[in-house]
PDB file of C-alpha atoms in Angstrom:
ATOM      1  CA  UNK A   1     108.429 124.064  99.176  1.00 49.00           C
ATOM      2  CA  UNK A   2     105.889 123.578  96.326  1.00 51.00           C
ATOM      3  CA  UNK A   3     102.274 122.748  97.093  1.00 58.00           C
ATOM      4  CA  UNK A   4     102.677 119.247  95.608  1.00 74.00           C
ATOM      5  CA  UNK A   5     106.063 118.195  96.921  1.00 82.00           C
ATOM      6  CA  UNK A   6     108.050 115.307  95.469  1.00 89.00           C
ATOM      7  CA  UNK A   7     110.600 113.564  97.673  1.00 96.00           C
ATOM      8  CA  UNK A   8     113.247 111.630  95.768  1.00 95.00           C
ATOM      9  CA  UNK A   9     115.532 110.707  98.643  1.00 97.00           C
ATOM     10  CA  UNK A  10     116.692 111.458 102.197  1.00 97.00           C
ATOM     11  CA  UNK A  11     118.321 114.732 101.144  1.00 97.00           C
ATOM     12  CA  UNK A  12     114.912 116.171 100.239  1.00 97.00           C
ATOM     13  CA  UNK A  13     113.703 116.042 103.847  1.00 97.00           C
ATOM     14  CA  UNK A  14     114.713 118.213 106.816  1.00 97.00           C
ATOM     15  CA  UNK A  15     116.956 116.723 109.482  1.00 97.00           C
ATOM     16  CA  UNK A  16     114.891 118.356 112.256  1.00 98.00           C
ATOM     17  CA  UNK A  17     111.286 117.268 112.715  1.00 98.00           C
ATOM     18  CA  UNK A  18     108.440 118.134 115.052  1.00 98.00           C
ATOM     19  CA  UNK A  19     107.251 114.821 116.463  1.00 98.00           C
ATOM     20  CA  UNK A  20     103.801 113.693 117.531  1.00 98.00           C
ATOM     21  CA  UNK A  21     104.014 110.787 120.001  1.00 97.00           C
ATOM     22  CA  UNK A  22     100.864 108.681 119.675  1.00 96.00           C
ATOM     23  CA  UNK A  23     100.508 105.124 121.039  1.00 95.00           C
ATOM     24  CA  UNK A  24      99.179 102.594 118.549  1.00 94.00           C
ATOM     25  CA  UNK A  25      99.478 104.954 115.592  1.00 94.00           C
ATOM     26  CA  UNK A  26     101.170 103.502 112.520  1.00 98.00           C
ATOM     27  CA  UNK A  27     102.010 105.621 109.489  1.00 98.00           C
ATOM     28  CA  UNK A  28     103.834 104.050 106.544  1.00 98.00           C
ATOM     29  CA  UNK A  29     105.234 105.519 103.310  1.00 98.00           C
ATOM     30  CA  UNK A  30     102.420 106.533 100.955  1.00 97.00           C
ATOM     31  CA  UNK A  31      99.845 105.519 103.559  1.00 97.00           C
ATOM     32  CA  UNK A  32      97.240 107.996 104.719  1.00 97.00           C
ATOM     33  CA  UNK A  33      96.430 108.742 108.353  1.00 97.00           C
ATOM     34  CA  UNK A  34      93.549 110.937 109.574  1.00 97.00           C
ATOM     35  CA  UNK A  35      94.269 112.967 112.700  1.00 98.00           C
ATOM     36  CA  UNK A  36      91.996 114.921 115.029  1.00 97.00           C
ATOM     37  CA  UNK A  37      94.218 117.556 116.679  1.00 98.00           C
ATOM     38  CA  UNK A  38      92.917 119.275 119.812  1.00 97.00           C
ATOM     39  CA  UNK A  39      95.741 119.618 122.368  1.00 97.00           C
ATOM     40  CA  UNK A  40      97.169 123.178 122.353  1.00 97.00           C
ATOM     41  CA  UNK A  41     100.778 122.017 121.908  1.00 97.00           C
ATOM     42  CA  UNK A  42      99.867 120.001 118.821  1.00 98.00           C
ATOM     43  CA  UNK A  43      97.675 122.762 117.433  1.00 98.00           C
ATOM     44  CA  UNK A  44     100.817 124.918 117.697  1.00 98.00           C
ATOM     45  CA  UNK A  45     102.818 122.184 115.981  1.00 98.00           C
ATOM     46  CA  UNK A  46     100.406 122.114 113.044  1.00 98.00           C
ATOM     47  CA  UNK A  47     100.403 125.915 112.822  1.00 98.00           C
ATOM     48  CA  UNK A  48     104.208 125.937 112.660  1.00 98.00           C
ATOM     49  CA  UNK A  49     104.330 123.094 110.120  1.00 97.00           C
ATOM     50  CA  UNK A  50     101.931 124.972 107.849  1.00 96.00           C
ATOM     51  CA  UNK A  51     103.722 128.269 108.388  1.00 96.00           C
ATOM     52  CA  UNK A  52     107.096 126.740 107.535  1.00 92.00           C
ATOM     53  CA  UNK A  53     105.826 125.495 104.190  1.00 90.00           C
ATOM     54  CA  UNK A  54     107.174 121.960 104.546  1.00 94.00           C
ATOM     55  CA  UNK A  55     103.983 120.654 106.218  1.00 97.00           C
ATOM     56  CA  UNK A  56     105.849 117.708 107.751  1.00 98.00           C
ATOM     57  CA  UNK A  57     105.161 115.953 111.054  1.00 98.00           C
ATOM     58  CA  UNK A  58     106.999 112.965 112.471  1.00 98.00           C
ATOM     59  CA  UNK A  59     104.675 110.283 113.825  1.00 98.00           C
ATOM     60  CA  UNK A  60     106.291 108.136 116.502  1.00 98.00           C
ATOM     61  CA  UNK A  61     105.143 105.889 119.329  1.00 98.00           C
ATOM     62  CA  UNK A  62     106.049 106.223 123.006  1.00 96.00           C
ATOM     63  CA  UNK A  63     108.043 103.216 124.193  1.00 95.00           C
ATOM     64  CA  UNK A  64     105.884 101.763 126.955  1.00 86.00           C
ATOM     65  CA  UNK A  65     108.656  99.344 127.986  1.00 87.00           C
ATOM     66  CA  UNK A  66     110.756 102.374 128.987  1.00 85.00           C
ATOM     67  CA  UNK A  67     108.070 104.900 129.910  1.00 79.00           C
ATOM     68  CA  UNK A  68     110.090 107.861 131.207  1.00 80.00           C
ATOM     69  CA  UNK A  69     108.357 111.008 132.572  1.00 84.00           C
ATOM     70  CA  UNK A  70     104.594 111.171 132.111  1.00 79.00           C
ATOM     71  CA  UNK A  71     104.775 114.529 130.319  1.00 80.00           C
ATOM     72  CA  UNK A  72     107.709 113.461 128.157  1.00 88.00           C
ATOM     73  CA  UNK A  73     107.602 109.706 127.537  1.00 93.00           C
ATOM     74  CA  UNK A  74     110.547 107.852 126.057  1.00 96.00           C
ATOM     75  CA  UNK A  75     110.131 107.411 122.314  1.00 97.00           C
ATOM     76  CA  UNK A  76     110.838 104.470 120.071  1.00 97.00           C
ATOM     77  CA  UNK A  77     113.847 105.017 117.833  1.00 97.00           C
ATOM     78  CA  UNK A  78     111.952 104.651 114.543  1.00 98.00           C
ATOM     79  CA  UNK A  79     109.002 106.703 113.304  1.00 98.00           C
ATOM     80  CA  UNK A  80     107.558 107.879 109.987  1.00 98.00           C
ATOM     81  CA  UNK A  81     107.338 111.404 108.645  1.00 98.00           C
ATOM     82  CA  UNK A  82     104.092 112.470 107.034  1.00 98.00           C
ATOM     83  CA  UNK A  83     103.098 115.488 105.006  1.00 98.00           C
ATOM     84  CA  UNK A  84      99.848 117.331 105.696  1.00 98.00           C
ATOM     85  CA  UNK A  85      97.881 116.711 102.493  1.00 97.00           C
ATOM     86  CA  UNK A  86      94.446 117.664 103.814  1.00 97.00           C
ATOM     87  CA  UNK A  87      93.579 120.275 106.398  1.00 97.00           C
ATOM     88  CA  UNK A  88      90.296 121.540 107.820  1.00 98.00           C
ATOM     89  CA  UNK A  89      89.172 123.553 110.832  1.00 97.00           C
ATOM     90  CA  UNK A  90      86.395 121.928 112.828  1.00 95.00           C
ATOM     91  CA  UNK A  91      84.862 125.185 114.047  1.00 94.00           C
ATOM     92  CA  UNK A  92      85.321 124.209 117.701  1.00 96.00           C
ATOM     93  CA  UNK A  93      89.061 124.702 117.964  1.00 95.00           C
ATOM     94  CA  UNK A  94      90.213 121.393 116.469  1.00 98.00           C
ATOM     95  CA  UNK A  95      92.157 120.658 113.294  1.00 98.00           C
ATOM     96  CA  UNK A  96      91.207 117.717 111.092  1.00 98.00           C
ATOM     97  CA  UNK A  97      94.213 116.521 109.126  1.00 97.00           C
ATOM     98  CA  UNK A  98      95.288 113.841 106.752  1.00 98.00           C
ATOM     99  CA  UNK A  99      98.950 112.889 106.749  1.00 98.00           C
ATOM    100  CA  UNK A 100     100.465 111.078 103.802  1.00 97.00           C
ATOM    101  CA  UNK A 101     103.497 109.029 104.764  1.00 98.00           C
ATOM    102  CA  UNK A 102     106.802 109.916 103.102  1.00 98.00           C
ATOM    103  CA  UNK A 103     109.592 107.943 104.768  1.00 98.00           C
ATOM    104  CA  UNK A 104     110.526 106.274 107.997  1.00 98.00           C
ATOM    105  CA  UNK A 105     113.224 107.912 110.082  1.00 98.00           C
ATOM    106  CA  UNK A 106     115.595 106.980 112.878  1.00 98.00           C
ATOM    107  CA  UNK A 107     115.588 109.287 115.875  1.00 98.00           C
ATOM    108  CA  UNK A 108     119.170 110.422 116.538  1.00 98.00           C
ATOM    109  CA  UNK A 109     118.468 112.616 119.547  1.00 96.00           C
ATOM    110  CA  UNK A 110     115.876 114.979 120.929  1.00 97.00           C
ATOM    111  CA  UNK A 111     116.550 118.695 120.732  1.00 97.00           C
ATOM    112  CA  UNK A 112     116.236 121.256 123.518  1.00 96.00           C
ATOM    113  CA  UNK A 113     113.611 123.630 122.135  1.00 97.00           C
ATOM    114  CA  UNK A 114     111.285 126.397 123.323  1.00 97.00           C
ATOM    115  CA  UNK A 115     108.270 125.072 121.422  1.00 97.00           C
ATOM    116  CA  UNK A 116     105.529 123.337 123.421  1.00 97.00           C
ATOM    117  CA  UNK A 117     105.895 120.266 121.205  1.00 98.00           C
ATOM    118  CA  UNK A 118     108.958 118.049 120.914  1.00 98.00           C
ATOM    119  CA  UNK A 119     111.484 118.226 118.081  1.00 98.00           C
ATOM    120  CA  UNK A 120     114.134 115.698 117.126  1.00 98.00           C
ATOM    121  CA  UNK A 121     117.172 115.346 114.938  1.00 98.00           C
ATOM    122  CA  UNK A 122     116.474 112.419 112.625  1.00 98.00           C
ATOM    123  CA  UNK A 123     118.080 110.391 109.850  1.00 98.00           C
ATOM    124  CA  UNK A 124     116.306 108.921 106.821  1.00 98.00           C
ATOM    125  CA  UNK A 125     119.383 107.217 105.377  1.00 97.00           C
ATOM    126  CA  UNK A 126     118.570 103.746 106.794  1.00 97.00           C
ATOM    127  CA  UNK A 127     115.259 103.853 104.915  1.00 98.00           C
ATOM    128  CA  UNK A 128     116.301 105.067 101.455  1.00 97.00           C
ATOM    129  CA  UNK A 129     114.146 102.359  99.854  1.00 97.00           C
ATOM    130  CA  UNK A 130     111.041 104.079 101.261  1.00 98.00           C
ATOM    131  CA  UNK A 131     111.352 106.662  98.494  1.00 98.00           C
ATOM    132  CA  UNK A 132     110.899 103.986  95.806  1.00 97.00           C
ATOM    133  CA  UNK A 133     107.200 103.290  95.373  1.00 96.00           C
ATOM    134  CA  UNK A 134     106.143  99.626  95.263  1.00 96.00           C
ATOM    135  CA  UNK A 135     109.657  98.338  95.882  1.00 96.00           C
ATOM    136  CA  UNK A 136     109.687  94.631  96.743  1.00 97.00           C
ATOM    137  CA  UNK A 137     106.072  93.989  95.780  1.00 96.00           C
ATOM    138  CA  UNK A 138     106.829  90.828  93.823  1.00 96.00           C
ATOM    139  CA  UNK A 139     108.288  89.124  96.910  1.00 98.00           C
ATOM    140  CA  UNK A 140     105.043  89.454  98.895  1.00 98.00           C
ATOM    141  CA  UNK A 141     103.038  86.254  99.425  1.00 98.00           C
ATOM    142  CA  UNK A 142      99.756  87.851  98.445  1.00 97.00           C
ATOM    143  CA  UNK A 143      97.792  84.610  98.729  1.00 97.00           C
ATOM    144  CA  UNK A 144      98.860  84.116 102.359  1.00 97.00           C
ATOM    145  CA  UNK A 145      98.011  87.734 103.164  1.00 97.00           C
ATOM    146  CA  UNK A 146      94.537  87.498 101.650  1.00 97.00           C
ATOM    147  CA  UNK A 147      93.911  84.176 103.367  1.00 96.00           C
ATOM    148  CA  UNK A 148      94.780  85.665 106.767  1.00 96.00           C
ATOM    149  CA  UNK A 149      92.599  88.683 106.045  1.00 96.00           C
ATOM    150  CA  UNK A 150      89.658  86.513 105.018  1.00 95.00           C
ATOM    151  CA  UNK A 151      90.001  84.372 108.156  1.00 95.00           C
ATOM    152  CA  UNK A 152      90.158  87.480 110.353  1.00 94.00           C
ATOM    153  CA  UNK A 153      87.074  89.002 108.753  1.00 95.00           C
ATOM    154  CA  UNK A 154      85.104  85.763 109.026  1.00 94.00           C
ATOM    155  CA  UNK A 155      86.096  85.272 112.688  1.00 92.00           C
ATOM    156  CA  UNK A 156      84.923  88.805 113.490  1.00 89.00           C
ATOM    157  CA  UNK A 157      81.846  88.671 111.235  1.00 92.00           C
ATOM    158  CA  UNK A 158      83.101  91.639 109.233  1.00 92.00           C
ATOM    159  CA  UNK A 159      82.632  92.483 105.578  1.00 93.00           C
ATOM    160  CA  UNK A 160      85.107  94.010 103.144  1.00 92.00           C
ATOM    161  CA  UNK A 161      85.210  95.445  99.646  1.00 93.00           C
ATOM    162  CA  UNK A 162      86.831  92.436  98.000  1.00 94.00           C
ATOM    163  CA  UNK A 163      86.774  94.043  94.563  1.00 95.00           C
ATOM    164  CA  UNK A 164      88.882  96.893  95.937  1.00 94.00           C
ATOM    165  CA  UNK A 165      91.144  94.519  97.834  1.00 94.00           C
ATOM    166  CA  UNK A 166      91.742  92.301  94.805  1.00 94.00           C
ATOM    167  CA  UNK A 167      92.639  95.289  92.630  1.00 96.00           C
ATOM    168  CA  UNK A 168      94.977  96.949  95.155  1.00 96.00           C
ATOM    169  CA  UNK A 169      98.732  96.759  94.447  1.00 97.00           C
ATOM    170  CA  UNK A 170     100.721  94.771  96.992  1.00 97.00           C
ATOM    171  CA  UNK A 171     102.350  97.799  98.616  1.00 98.00           C
ATOM    172  CA  UNK A 172      99.073  99.616  99.116  1.00 97.00           C
ATOM    173  CA  UNK A 173      97.397  96.442 100.377  1.00 97.00           C
ATOM    174  CA  UNK A 174     100.107  95.462 102.860  1.00 98.00           C
ATOM    175  CA  UNK A 175     100.566  98.965 104.237  1.00 97.00           C
ATOM    176  CA  UNK A 176      96.857  99.749 104.475  1.00 96.00           C
ATOM    177  CA  UNK A 177      96.154  96.481 106.312  1.00 96.00           C
ATOM    178  CA  UNK A 178      99.102  97.091 108.652  1.00 97.00           C
ATOM    179  CA  UNK A 179      97.946 100.634 109.444  1.00 97.00           C
ATOM    180  CA  UNK A 180      94.319  99.552 110.019  1.00 95.00           C
ATOM    181  CA  UNK A 181      95.203  96.451 112.030  1.00 95.00           C
ATOM    182  CA  UNK A 182      93.798  96.359 115.581  1.00 94.00           C
ATOM    183  CA  UNK A 183      97.041  95.195 117.194  1.00 95.00           C
ATOM    184  CA  UNK A 184      98.975  96.847 120.009  1.00 95.00           C
ATOM    185  CA  UNK A 185     101.914  99.264 119.995  1.00 95.00           C
ATOM    186  CA  UNK A 186     104.560  96.504 120.031  1.00 96.00           C
ATOM    187  CA  UNK A 187     103.069  94.808 116.973  1.00 97.00           C
ATOM    188  CA  UNK A 188     102.612  98.157 115.227  1.00 97.00           C
ATOM    189  CA  UNK A 189     106.259  99.008 115.885  1.00 98.00           C
ATOM    190  CA  UNK A 190     107.372  95.655 114.477  1.00 98.00           C
ATOM    191  CA  UNK A 191     105.348  96.347 111.332  1.00 98.00           C
ATOM    192  CA  UNK A 192     106.904  99.806 111.058  1.00 98.00           C
ATOM    193  CA  UNK A 193     110.466  98.557 111.481  1.00 98.00           C
ATOM    194  CA  UNK A 194     110.145  95.621 109.065  1.00 98.00           C
ATOM    195  CA  UNK A 195     113.123  95.836 106.684  1.00 97.00           C
ATOM    196  CA  UNK A 196     111.038  95.324 103.541  1.00 98.00           C
ATOM    197  CA  UNK A 197     107.494  94.849 102.287  1.00 98.00           C
ATOM    198  CA  UNK A 198     107.778  91.047 102.238  1.00 98.00           C
ATOM    199  CA  UNK A 199     108.763  90.941 105.911  1.00 98.00           C
ATOM    200  CA  UNK A 200     105.995  93.385 106.857  1.00 98.00           C
ATOM    201  CA  UNK A 201     103.441  91.147 105.159  1.00 98.00           C
ATOM    202  CA  UNK A 202     104.855  88.088 106.926  1.00 98.00           C
ATOM    203  CA  UNK A 203     104.663  89.822 110.319  1.00 98.00           C
ATOM    204  CA  UNK A 204     101.081  90.866 109.633  1.00 98.00           C
ATOM    205  CA  UNK A 205     100.097  87.312 108.681  1.00 98.00           C
ATOM    206  CA  UNK A 206     101.895  85.829 111.707  1.00 97.00           C
ATOM    207  CA  UNK A 207     100.320  88.254 114.199  1.00 97.00           C
ATOM    208  CA  UNK A 208      96.878  87.688 112.666  1.00 96.00           C
ATOM    209  CA  UNK A 209      97.260  83.907 112.900  1.00 95.00           C
ATOM    210  CA  UNK A 210      98.374  84.178 116.542  1.00 94.00           C
ATOM    211  CA  UNK A 211      95.347  86.307 117.420  1.00 92.00           C
ATOM    212  CA  UNK A 212      92.991  83.954 115.592  1.00 94.00           C
ATOM    213  CA  UNK A 213      94.457  80.995 117.468  1.00 92.00           C
ATOM    214  CA  UNK A 214      94.040  82.812 120.787  1.00 88.00           C
ATOM    215  CA  UNK A 215      90.429  83.508 119.921  1.00 79.00           C
ATOM    216  CA  UNK A 216      89.752  79.877 119.052  1.00 80.00           C
ATOM    217  CA  UNK A 217      91.416  78.619 122.232  1.00 79.00           C
ATOM    218  CA  UNK A 218      89.589  81.039 124.502  1.00 72.00           C
ATOM    219  CA  UNK A 219      86.263  80.865 122.724  1.00 62.00           C
ATOM    220  CA  UNK A 220      86.274  84.644 122.327  1.00 61.00           C
ATOM    221  CA  UNK A 221      86.315  86.621 119.116  1.00 53.00           C
ATOM    222  CA  UNK A 222      89.749  87.936 118.049  1.00 53.00           C
ATOM    223  CA  UNK A 223      90.665  91.588 118.354  1.00 54.00           C
ATOM    224  CA  UNK A 224      88.386  94.022 116.597  1.00 52.00           C
TER     225      UNK A 224
END
């Protein structure tokens, strides 16, 4: 696999992935996720991903509605594969990574493996559009998205780089806001599984409006 890999479709990705179950973590295609790796099993996972050359890790959430064993929680059926695009050693036994999202995947079944980390057989076919950058951007209601963002920031007394926000393409804006959103695992999973960018933006706006309404009704600030 070349240092700067290009993925044109599902066939360019392996059908077997190491998976990193992490509640509340949302990775989306072309999004970037920092990770601080310290558990021995996940240090081994990173070592193997780097050694293999593909540098791919499947991010997926545990399904809290169907918890399963504590040491092996039940996983949601949809995750997102990311490629390690930055790597550093902390000096105290940790790895500091950045994953860049490639494509969502559907978990077909978990494999019986000897590795300390979990591995799954996955399919990318349901998400072939993930390989097309900025697909569906024109359908996004950007004005509604920015209005919800502005209301959220004002309610929480937060500031933002509006010049950067205004210049961001719709895909980058929607996905970055979804990944950074302070919502719970169920909302993050809904954002991940949205069939297209327009629907993801609509879910993000709807969840934000619900949280703002809750904050107004209770007199408390919304989630931060």
